[in-house]
PDB file of C-alpha atoms in Angstrom:
ATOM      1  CA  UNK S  30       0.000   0.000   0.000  1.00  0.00           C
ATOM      2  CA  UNK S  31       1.339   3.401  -0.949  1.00  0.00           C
ATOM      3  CA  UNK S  32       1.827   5.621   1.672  1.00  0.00           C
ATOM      4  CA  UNK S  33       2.212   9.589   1.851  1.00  0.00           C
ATOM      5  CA  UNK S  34       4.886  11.833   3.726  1.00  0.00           C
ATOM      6  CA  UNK S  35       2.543  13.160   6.361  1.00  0.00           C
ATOM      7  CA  UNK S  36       2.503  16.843   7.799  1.00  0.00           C
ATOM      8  CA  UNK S  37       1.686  15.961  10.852  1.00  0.00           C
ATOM      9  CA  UNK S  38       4.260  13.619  11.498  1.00  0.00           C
ATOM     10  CA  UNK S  39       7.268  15.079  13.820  1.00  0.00           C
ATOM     11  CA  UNK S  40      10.198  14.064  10.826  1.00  0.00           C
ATOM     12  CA  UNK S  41       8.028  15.579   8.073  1.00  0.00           C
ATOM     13  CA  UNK S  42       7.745  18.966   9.946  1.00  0.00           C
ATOM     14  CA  UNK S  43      11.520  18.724  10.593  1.00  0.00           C
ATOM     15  CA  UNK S  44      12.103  18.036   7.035  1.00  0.00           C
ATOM     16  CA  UNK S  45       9.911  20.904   6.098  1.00  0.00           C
ATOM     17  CA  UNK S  46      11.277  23.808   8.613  1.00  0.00           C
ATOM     18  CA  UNK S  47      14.694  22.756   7.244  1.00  0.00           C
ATOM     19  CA  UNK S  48      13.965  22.797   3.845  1.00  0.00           C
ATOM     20  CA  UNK S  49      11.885  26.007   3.949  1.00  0.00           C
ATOM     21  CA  UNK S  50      13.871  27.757   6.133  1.00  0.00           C
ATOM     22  CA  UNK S  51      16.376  29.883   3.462  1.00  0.00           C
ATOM     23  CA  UNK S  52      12.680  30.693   2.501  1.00  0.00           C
ATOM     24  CA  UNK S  53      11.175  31.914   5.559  1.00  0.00           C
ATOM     25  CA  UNK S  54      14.416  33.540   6.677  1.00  0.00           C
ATOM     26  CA  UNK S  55      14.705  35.693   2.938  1.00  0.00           C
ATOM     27  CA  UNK S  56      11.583  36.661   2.896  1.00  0.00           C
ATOM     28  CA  UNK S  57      12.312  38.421   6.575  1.00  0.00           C
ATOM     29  CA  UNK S  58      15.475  39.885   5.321  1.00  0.00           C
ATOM     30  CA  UNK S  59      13.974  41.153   2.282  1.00  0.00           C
ATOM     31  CA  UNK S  60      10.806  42.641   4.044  1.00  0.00           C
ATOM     32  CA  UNK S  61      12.567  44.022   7.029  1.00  0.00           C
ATOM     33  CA  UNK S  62      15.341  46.039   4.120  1.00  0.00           C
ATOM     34  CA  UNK S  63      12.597  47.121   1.775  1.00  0.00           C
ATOM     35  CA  UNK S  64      11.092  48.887   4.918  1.00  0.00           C
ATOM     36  CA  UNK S  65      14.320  50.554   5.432  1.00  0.00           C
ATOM     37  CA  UNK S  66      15.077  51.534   1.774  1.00  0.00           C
ATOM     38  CA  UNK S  67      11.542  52.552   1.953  1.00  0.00           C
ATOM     39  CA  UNK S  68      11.762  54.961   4.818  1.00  0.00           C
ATOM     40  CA  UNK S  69      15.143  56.352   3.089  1.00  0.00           C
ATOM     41  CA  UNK S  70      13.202  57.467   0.005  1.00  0.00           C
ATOM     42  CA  UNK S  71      10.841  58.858   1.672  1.00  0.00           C
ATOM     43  CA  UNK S  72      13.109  61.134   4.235  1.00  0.00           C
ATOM     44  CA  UNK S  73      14.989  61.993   0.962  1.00  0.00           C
ATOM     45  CA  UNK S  74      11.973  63.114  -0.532  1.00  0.00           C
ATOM     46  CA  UNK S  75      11.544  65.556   2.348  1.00  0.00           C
ATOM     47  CA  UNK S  76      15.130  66.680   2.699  1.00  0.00           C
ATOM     48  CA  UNK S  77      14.609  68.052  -1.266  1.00  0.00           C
ATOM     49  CA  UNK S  78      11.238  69.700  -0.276  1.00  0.00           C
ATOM     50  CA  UNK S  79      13.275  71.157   3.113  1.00  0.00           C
ATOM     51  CA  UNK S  80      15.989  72.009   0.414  1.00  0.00           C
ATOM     52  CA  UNK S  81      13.615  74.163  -1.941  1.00  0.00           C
ATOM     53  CA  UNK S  82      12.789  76.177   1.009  1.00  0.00           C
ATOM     54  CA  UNK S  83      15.925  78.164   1.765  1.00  0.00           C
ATOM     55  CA  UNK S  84      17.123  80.506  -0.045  1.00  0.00           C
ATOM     56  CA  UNK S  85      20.498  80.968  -1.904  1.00  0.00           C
ATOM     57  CA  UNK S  86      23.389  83.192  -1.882  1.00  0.00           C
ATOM     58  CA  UNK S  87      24.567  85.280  -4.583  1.00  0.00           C
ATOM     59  CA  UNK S  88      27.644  84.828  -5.921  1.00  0.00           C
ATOM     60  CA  UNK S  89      30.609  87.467  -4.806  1.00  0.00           C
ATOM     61  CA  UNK S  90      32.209  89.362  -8.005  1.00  0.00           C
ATOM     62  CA  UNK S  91      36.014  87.863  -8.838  1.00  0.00           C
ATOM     63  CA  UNK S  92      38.437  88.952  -7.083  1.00  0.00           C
ATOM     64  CA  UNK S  93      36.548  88.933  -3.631  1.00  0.00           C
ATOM     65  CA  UNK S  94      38.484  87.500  -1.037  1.00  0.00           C
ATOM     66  CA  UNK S  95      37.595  84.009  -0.152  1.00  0.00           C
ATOM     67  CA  UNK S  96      37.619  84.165   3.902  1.00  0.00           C
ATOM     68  CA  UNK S  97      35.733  87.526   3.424  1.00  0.00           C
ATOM     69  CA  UNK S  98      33.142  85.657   0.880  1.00  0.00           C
ATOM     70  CA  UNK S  99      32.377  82.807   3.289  1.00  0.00           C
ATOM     71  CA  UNK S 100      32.462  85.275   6.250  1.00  0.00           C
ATOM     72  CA  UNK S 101      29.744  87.268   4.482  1.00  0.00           C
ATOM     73  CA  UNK S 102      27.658  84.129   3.798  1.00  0.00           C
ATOM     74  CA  UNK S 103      25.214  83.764   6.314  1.00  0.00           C
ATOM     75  CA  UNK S 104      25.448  80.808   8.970  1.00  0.00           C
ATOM     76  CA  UNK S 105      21.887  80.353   9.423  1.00  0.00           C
ATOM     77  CA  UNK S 106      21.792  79.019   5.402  1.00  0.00           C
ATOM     78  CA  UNK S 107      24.328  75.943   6.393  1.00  0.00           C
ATOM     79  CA  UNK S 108      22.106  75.440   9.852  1.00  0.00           C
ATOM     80  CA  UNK S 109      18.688  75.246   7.960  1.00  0.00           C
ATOM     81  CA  UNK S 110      20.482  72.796   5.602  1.00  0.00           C
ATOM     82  CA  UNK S 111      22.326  70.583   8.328  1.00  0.00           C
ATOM     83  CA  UNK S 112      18.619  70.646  10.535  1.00  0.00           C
ATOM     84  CA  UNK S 113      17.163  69.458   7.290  1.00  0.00           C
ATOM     85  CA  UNK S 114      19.395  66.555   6.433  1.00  0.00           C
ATOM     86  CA  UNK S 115      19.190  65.885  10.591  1.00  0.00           C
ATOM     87  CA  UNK S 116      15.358  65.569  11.031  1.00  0.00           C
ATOM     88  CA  UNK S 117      15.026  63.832   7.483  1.00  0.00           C
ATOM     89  CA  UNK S 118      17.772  61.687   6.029  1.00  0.00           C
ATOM     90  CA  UNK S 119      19.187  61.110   9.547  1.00  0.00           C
ATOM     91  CA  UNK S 120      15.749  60.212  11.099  1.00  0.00           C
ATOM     92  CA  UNK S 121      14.930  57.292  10.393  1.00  0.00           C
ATOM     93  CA  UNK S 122      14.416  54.534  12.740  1.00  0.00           C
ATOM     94  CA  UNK S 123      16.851  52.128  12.178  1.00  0.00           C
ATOM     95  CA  UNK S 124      20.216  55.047  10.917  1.00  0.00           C
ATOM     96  CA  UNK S 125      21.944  54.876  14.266  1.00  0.00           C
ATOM     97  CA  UNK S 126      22.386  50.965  13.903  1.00  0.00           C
ATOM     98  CA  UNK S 127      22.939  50.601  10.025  1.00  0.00           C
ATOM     99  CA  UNK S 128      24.986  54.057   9.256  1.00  0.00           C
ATOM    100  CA  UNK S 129      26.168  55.945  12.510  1.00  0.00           C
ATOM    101  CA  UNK S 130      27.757  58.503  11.086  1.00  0.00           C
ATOM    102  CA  UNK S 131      28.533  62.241  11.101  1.00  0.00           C
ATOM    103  CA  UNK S 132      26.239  64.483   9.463  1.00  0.00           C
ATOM    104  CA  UNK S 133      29.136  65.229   6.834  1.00  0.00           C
ATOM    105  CA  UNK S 134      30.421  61.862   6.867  1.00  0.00           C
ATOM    106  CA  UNK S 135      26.838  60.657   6.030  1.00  0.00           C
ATOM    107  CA  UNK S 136      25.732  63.039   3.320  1.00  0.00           C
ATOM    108  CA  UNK S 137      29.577  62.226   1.843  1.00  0.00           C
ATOM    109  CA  UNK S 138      28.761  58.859   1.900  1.00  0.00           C
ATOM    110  CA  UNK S 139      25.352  58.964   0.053  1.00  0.00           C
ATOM    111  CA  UNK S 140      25.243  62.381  -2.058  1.00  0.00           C
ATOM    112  CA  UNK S 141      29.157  63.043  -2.824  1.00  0.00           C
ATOM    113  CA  UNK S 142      32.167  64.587  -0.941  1.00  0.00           C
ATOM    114  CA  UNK S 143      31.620  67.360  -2.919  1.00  0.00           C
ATOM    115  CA  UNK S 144      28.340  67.903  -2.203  1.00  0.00           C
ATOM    116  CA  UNK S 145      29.168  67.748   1.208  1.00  0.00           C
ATOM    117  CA  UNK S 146      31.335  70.607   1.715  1.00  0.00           C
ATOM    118  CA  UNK S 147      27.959  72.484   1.711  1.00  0.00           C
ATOM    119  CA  UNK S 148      27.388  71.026   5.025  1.00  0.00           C
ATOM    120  CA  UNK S 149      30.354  72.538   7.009  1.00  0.00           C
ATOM    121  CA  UNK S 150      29.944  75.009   9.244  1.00  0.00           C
ATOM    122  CA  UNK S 151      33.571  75.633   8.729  1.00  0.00           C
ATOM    123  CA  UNK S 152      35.089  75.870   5.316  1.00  0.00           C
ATOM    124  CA  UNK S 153      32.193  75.119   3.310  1.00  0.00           C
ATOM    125  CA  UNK S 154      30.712  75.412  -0.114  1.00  0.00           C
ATOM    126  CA  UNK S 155      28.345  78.678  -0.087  1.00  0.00           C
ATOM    127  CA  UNK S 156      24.522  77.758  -0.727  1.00  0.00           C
ATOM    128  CA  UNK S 157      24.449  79.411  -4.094  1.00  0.00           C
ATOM    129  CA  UNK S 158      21.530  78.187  -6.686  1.00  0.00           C
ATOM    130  CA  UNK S 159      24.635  76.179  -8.476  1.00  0.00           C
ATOM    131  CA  UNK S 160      25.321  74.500  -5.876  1.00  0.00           C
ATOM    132  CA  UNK S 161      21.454  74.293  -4.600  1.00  0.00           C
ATOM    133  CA  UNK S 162      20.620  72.507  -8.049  1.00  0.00           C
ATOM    134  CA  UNK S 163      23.705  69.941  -7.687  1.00  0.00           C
ATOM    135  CA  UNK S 164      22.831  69.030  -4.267  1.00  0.00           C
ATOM    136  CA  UNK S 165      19.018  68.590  -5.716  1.00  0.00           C
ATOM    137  CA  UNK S 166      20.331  66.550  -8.151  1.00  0.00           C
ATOM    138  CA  UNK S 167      22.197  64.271  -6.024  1.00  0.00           C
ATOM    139  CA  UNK S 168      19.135  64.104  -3.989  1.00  0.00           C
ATOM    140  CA  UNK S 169      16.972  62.694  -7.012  1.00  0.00           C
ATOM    141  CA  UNK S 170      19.914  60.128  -7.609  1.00  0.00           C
ATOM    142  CA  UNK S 171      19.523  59.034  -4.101  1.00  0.00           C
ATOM    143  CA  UNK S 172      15.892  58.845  -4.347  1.00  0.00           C
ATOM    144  CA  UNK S 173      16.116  57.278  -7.366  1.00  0.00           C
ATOM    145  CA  UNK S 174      18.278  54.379  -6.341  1.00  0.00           C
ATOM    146  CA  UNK S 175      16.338  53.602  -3.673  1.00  0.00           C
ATOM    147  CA  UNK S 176      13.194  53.348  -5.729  1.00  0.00           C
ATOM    148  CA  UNK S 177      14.885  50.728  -8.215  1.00  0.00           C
ATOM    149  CA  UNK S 178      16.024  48.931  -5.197  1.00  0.00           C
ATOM    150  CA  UNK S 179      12.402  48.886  -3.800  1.00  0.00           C
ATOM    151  CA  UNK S 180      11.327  47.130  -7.125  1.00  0.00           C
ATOM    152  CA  UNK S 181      14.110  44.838  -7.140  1.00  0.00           C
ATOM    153  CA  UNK S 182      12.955  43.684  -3.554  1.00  0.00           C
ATOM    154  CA  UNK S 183       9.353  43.509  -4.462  1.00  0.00           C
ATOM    155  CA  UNK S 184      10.188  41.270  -7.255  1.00  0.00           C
ATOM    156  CA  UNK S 185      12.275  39.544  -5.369  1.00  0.00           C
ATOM    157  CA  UNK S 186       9.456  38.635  -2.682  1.00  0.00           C
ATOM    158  CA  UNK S 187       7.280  37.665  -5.369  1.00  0.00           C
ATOM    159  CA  UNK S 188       9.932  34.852  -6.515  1.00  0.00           C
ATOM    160  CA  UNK S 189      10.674  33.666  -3.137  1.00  0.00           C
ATOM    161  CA  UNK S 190       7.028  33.207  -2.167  1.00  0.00           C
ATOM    162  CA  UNK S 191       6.342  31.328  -5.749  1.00  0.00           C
ATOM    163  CA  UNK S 192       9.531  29.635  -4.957  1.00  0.00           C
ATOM    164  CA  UNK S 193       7.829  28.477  -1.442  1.00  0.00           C
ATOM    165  CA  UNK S 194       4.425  27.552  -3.257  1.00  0.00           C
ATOM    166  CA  UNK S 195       6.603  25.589  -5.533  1.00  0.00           C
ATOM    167  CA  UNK S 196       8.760  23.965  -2.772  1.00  0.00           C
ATOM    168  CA  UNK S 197       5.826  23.202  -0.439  1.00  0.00           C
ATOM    169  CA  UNK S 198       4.037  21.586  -3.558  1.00  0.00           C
ATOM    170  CA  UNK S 199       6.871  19.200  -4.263  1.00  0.00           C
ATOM    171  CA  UNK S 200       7.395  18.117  -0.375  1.00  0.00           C
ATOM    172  CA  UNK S 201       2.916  17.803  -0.339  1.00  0.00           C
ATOM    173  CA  UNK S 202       4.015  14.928  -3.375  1.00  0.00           C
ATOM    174  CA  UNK S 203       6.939  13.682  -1.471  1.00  0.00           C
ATOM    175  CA  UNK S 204       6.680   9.117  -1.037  1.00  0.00           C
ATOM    176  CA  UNK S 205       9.636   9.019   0.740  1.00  0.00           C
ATOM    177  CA  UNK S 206      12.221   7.117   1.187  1.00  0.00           C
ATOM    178  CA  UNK S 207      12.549   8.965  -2.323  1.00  0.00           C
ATOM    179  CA  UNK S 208      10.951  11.421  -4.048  1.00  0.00           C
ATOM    180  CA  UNK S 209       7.868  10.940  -5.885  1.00  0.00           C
ATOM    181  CA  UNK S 210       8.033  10.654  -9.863  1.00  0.00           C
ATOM    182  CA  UNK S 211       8.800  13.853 -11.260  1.00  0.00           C
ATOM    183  CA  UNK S 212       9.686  15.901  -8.469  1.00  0.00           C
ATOM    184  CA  UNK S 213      13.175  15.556  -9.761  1.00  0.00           C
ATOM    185  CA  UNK S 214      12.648  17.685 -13.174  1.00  0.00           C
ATOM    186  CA  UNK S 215      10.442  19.989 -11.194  1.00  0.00           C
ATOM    187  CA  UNK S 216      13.519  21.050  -8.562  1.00  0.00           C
ATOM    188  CA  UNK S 217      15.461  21.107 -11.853  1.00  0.00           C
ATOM    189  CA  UNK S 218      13.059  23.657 -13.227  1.00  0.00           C
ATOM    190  CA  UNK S 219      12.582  25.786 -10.248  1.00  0.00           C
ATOM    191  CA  UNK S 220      16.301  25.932  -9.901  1.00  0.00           C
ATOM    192  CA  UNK S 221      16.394  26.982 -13.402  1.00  0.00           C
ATOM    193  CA  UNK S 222      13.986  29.721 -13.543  1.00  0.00           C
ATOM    194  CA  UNK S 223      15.362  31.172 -10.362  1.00  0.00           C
ATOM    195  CA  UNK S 224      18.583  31.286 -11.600  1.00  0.00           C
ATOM    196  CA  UNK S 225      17.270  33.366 -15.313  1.00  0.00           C
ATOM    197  CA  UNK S 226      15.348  35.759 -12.862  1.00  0.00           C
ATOM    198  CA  UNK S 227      18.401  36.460 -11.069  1.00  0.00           C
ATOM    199  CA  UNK S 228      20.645  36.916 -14.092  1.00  0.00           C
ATOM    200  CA  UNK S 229      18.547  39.051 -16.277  1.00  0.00           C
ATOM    201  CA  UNK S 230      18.000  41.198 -13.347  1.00  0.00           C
ATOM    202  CA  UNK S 231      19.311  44.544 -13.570  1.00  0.00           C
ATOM    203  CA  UNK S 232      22.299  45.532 -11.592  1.00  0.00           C
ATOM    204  CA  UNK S 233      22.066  47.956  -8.788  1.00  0.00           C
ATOM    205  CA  UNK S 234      25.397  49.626  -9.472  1.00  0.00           C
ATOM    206  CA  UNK S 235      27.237  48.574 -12.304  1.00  0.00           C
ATOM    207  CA  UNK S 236      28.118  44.538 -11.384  1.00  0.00           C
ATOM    208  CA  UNK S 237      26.050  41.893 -12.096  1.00  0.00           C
ATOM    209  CA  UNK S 238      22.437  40.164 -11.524  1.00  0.00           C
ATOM    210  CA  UNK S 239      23.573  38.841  -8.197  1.00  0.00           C
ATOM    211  CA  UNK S 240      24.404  41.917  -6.395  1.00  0.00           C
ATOM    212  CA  UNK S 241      20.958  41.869  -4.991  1.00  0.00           C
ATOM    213  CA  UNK S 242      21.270  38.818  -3.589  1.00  0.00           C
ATOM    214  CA  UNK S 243      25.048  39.631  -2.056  1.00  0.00           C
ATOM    215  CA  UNK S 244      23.449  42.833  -0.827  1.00  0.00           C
ATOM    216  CA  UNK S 245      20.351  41.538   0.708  1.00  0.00           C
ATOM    217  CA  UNK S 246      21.659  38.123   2.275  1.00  0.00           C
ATOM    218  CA  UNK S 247      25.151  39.311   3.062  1.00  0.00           C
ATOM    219  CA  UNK S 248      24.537  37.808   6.984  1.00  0.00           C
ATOM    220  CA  UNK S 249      22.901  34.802   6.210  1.00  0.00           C
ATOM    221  CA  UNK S 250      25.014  31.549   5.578  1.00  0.00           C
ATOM    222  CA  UNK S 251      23.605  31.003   1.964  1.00  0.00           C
ATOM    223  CA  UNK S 252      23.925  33.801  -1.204  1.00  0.00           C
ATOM    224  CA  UNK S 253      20.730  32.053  -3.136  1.00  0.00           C
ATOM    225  CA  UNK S 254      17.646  31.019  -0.497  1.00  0.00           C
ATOM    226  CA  UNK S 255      15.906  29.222  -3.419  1.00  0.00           C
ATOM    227  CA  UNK S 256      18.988  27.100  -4.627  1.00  0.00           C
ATOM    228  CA  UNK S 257      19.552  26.138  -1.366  1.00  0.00           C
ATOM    229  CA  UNK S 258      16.188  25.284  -0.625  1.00  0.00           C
ATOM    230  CA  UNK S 259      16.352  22.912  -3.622  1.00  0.00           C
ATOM    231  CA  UNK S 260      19.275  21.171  -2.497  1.00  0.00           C
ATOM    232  CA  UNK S 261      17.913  20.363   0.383  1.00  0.00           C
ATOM    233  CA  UNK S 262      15.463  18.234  -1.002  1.00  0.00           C
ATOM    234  CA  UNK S 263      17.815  16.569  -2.834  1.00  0.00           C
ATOM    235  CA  UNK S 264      19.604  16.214   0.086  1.00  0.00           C
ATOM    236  CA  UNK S 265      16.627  15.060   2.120  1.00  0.00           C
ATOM    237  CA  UNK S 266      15.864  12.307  -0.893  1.00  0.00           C
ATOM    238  CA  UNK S 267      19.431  10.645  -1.024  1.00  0.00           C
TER     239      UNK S 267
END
């Protein structure tokens, strides 16, 4: 008499947390980041709407001493900027634990070092509108980025949790000691059309297809939650 591989037998669920678990774990890393990246577009959004709001500096005529053209510039310009960036960029929830930097190390880091130097009390870049429209456009870049990202993560949520219908299908069929007929071909065609959606994919920065997953699963002891979720169940059926 045939028999099935129960669910509610104890090995069966321990076979099934262990082969679903790259699953369940990515699609907690991927959630919990897209949040982030989320709230980063969104405070970056604001920051550009704070930016519009204060106004710029005239240039001085050549030949004006430097010191004297910075002295003359006033303060309260390069406060209103650095409050912006502080109660927007540097606001969200989780920047203390994933960034902790400066304010000028920070908008360095995600806008340009020359961009920066408009963020120094000391020393800095005078708000002109020159410099006003290059710091807007390094805004939209960083705005922009994180929008692609978002994409790339829903995407990639809607793979994994076709990946886990697929998985959970193929365990549901599972005869043991083996697998049942044809469950072989179908792990061989999940693996498969995982691995096109992750090379077509677009690169975030100039790489490769993959850089998502680097990026994304960088502290988790597997790159690829669907491969490895697939060779578990081969694993499982040897």
């Amino acid at each position: 008499m045939e028999t099935s591989h129960r669910t509610d037998d104890p090995l069966s669920r321990t076979l099934r947390e262990h082969v679903l678990e790259p699953l369940s774990t990515a699609e907690e890393l991927v959630g919990a980041e897209r949040a982030e990246v989320e709230a980063e577009r969104q405070a970056y959004v604001r920051f550009a709407d704070r930016v519009g709001g204060i106004d710029t500096v005239s240039r001085q005529p050549a030949g004006v001493n430097r010191t004297r053209q910075l002295t003359d510039s006033p303060p309260r310009r390069v406060e209103r900027l650095r409050s912006a960036f502080r109660e927007t960029v540097m606001s969200v929830d989780h920047y203390d634990e994933v960034y902790g930097e400066s304010l000028v190390e920070h908008a360095a880091a995600e806008l340009s070092a020359d961009v920066a130097t408009g963020f120094r009390r000391e020393g800095g870049t005078q708000f002109t509108e020159f410099y006003r429209s290059t710091l807007v456009s390094a805004v939209e870049e960083a705005v922009g980025w994180r929008e692609r990202l978002v994409d790339q993560l829903d995407e990639e949520l809607a793979s994994l949790d076709r990946s886990r219908d697929a998985v959970e299908d193929l365990l549901d069929r599972w005869e043991g000691p083996g697998p049942a007929e044809g469950v072989e071909s179908d792990l061989d065609d999940l693996a498969e059309r995982r691995q096109n959606l992750v090379q077509r994919r677009d690169p975030l920065s100039g790489t490769d297809g993959h850089e998502l997953c680097q990026y994304v699963y960088a502290d988790a002891e597997w790159t690829y939650p669907v491969l490895t979720a697939v060779a578990r169940v081969r694993t499982a059926a040897l």
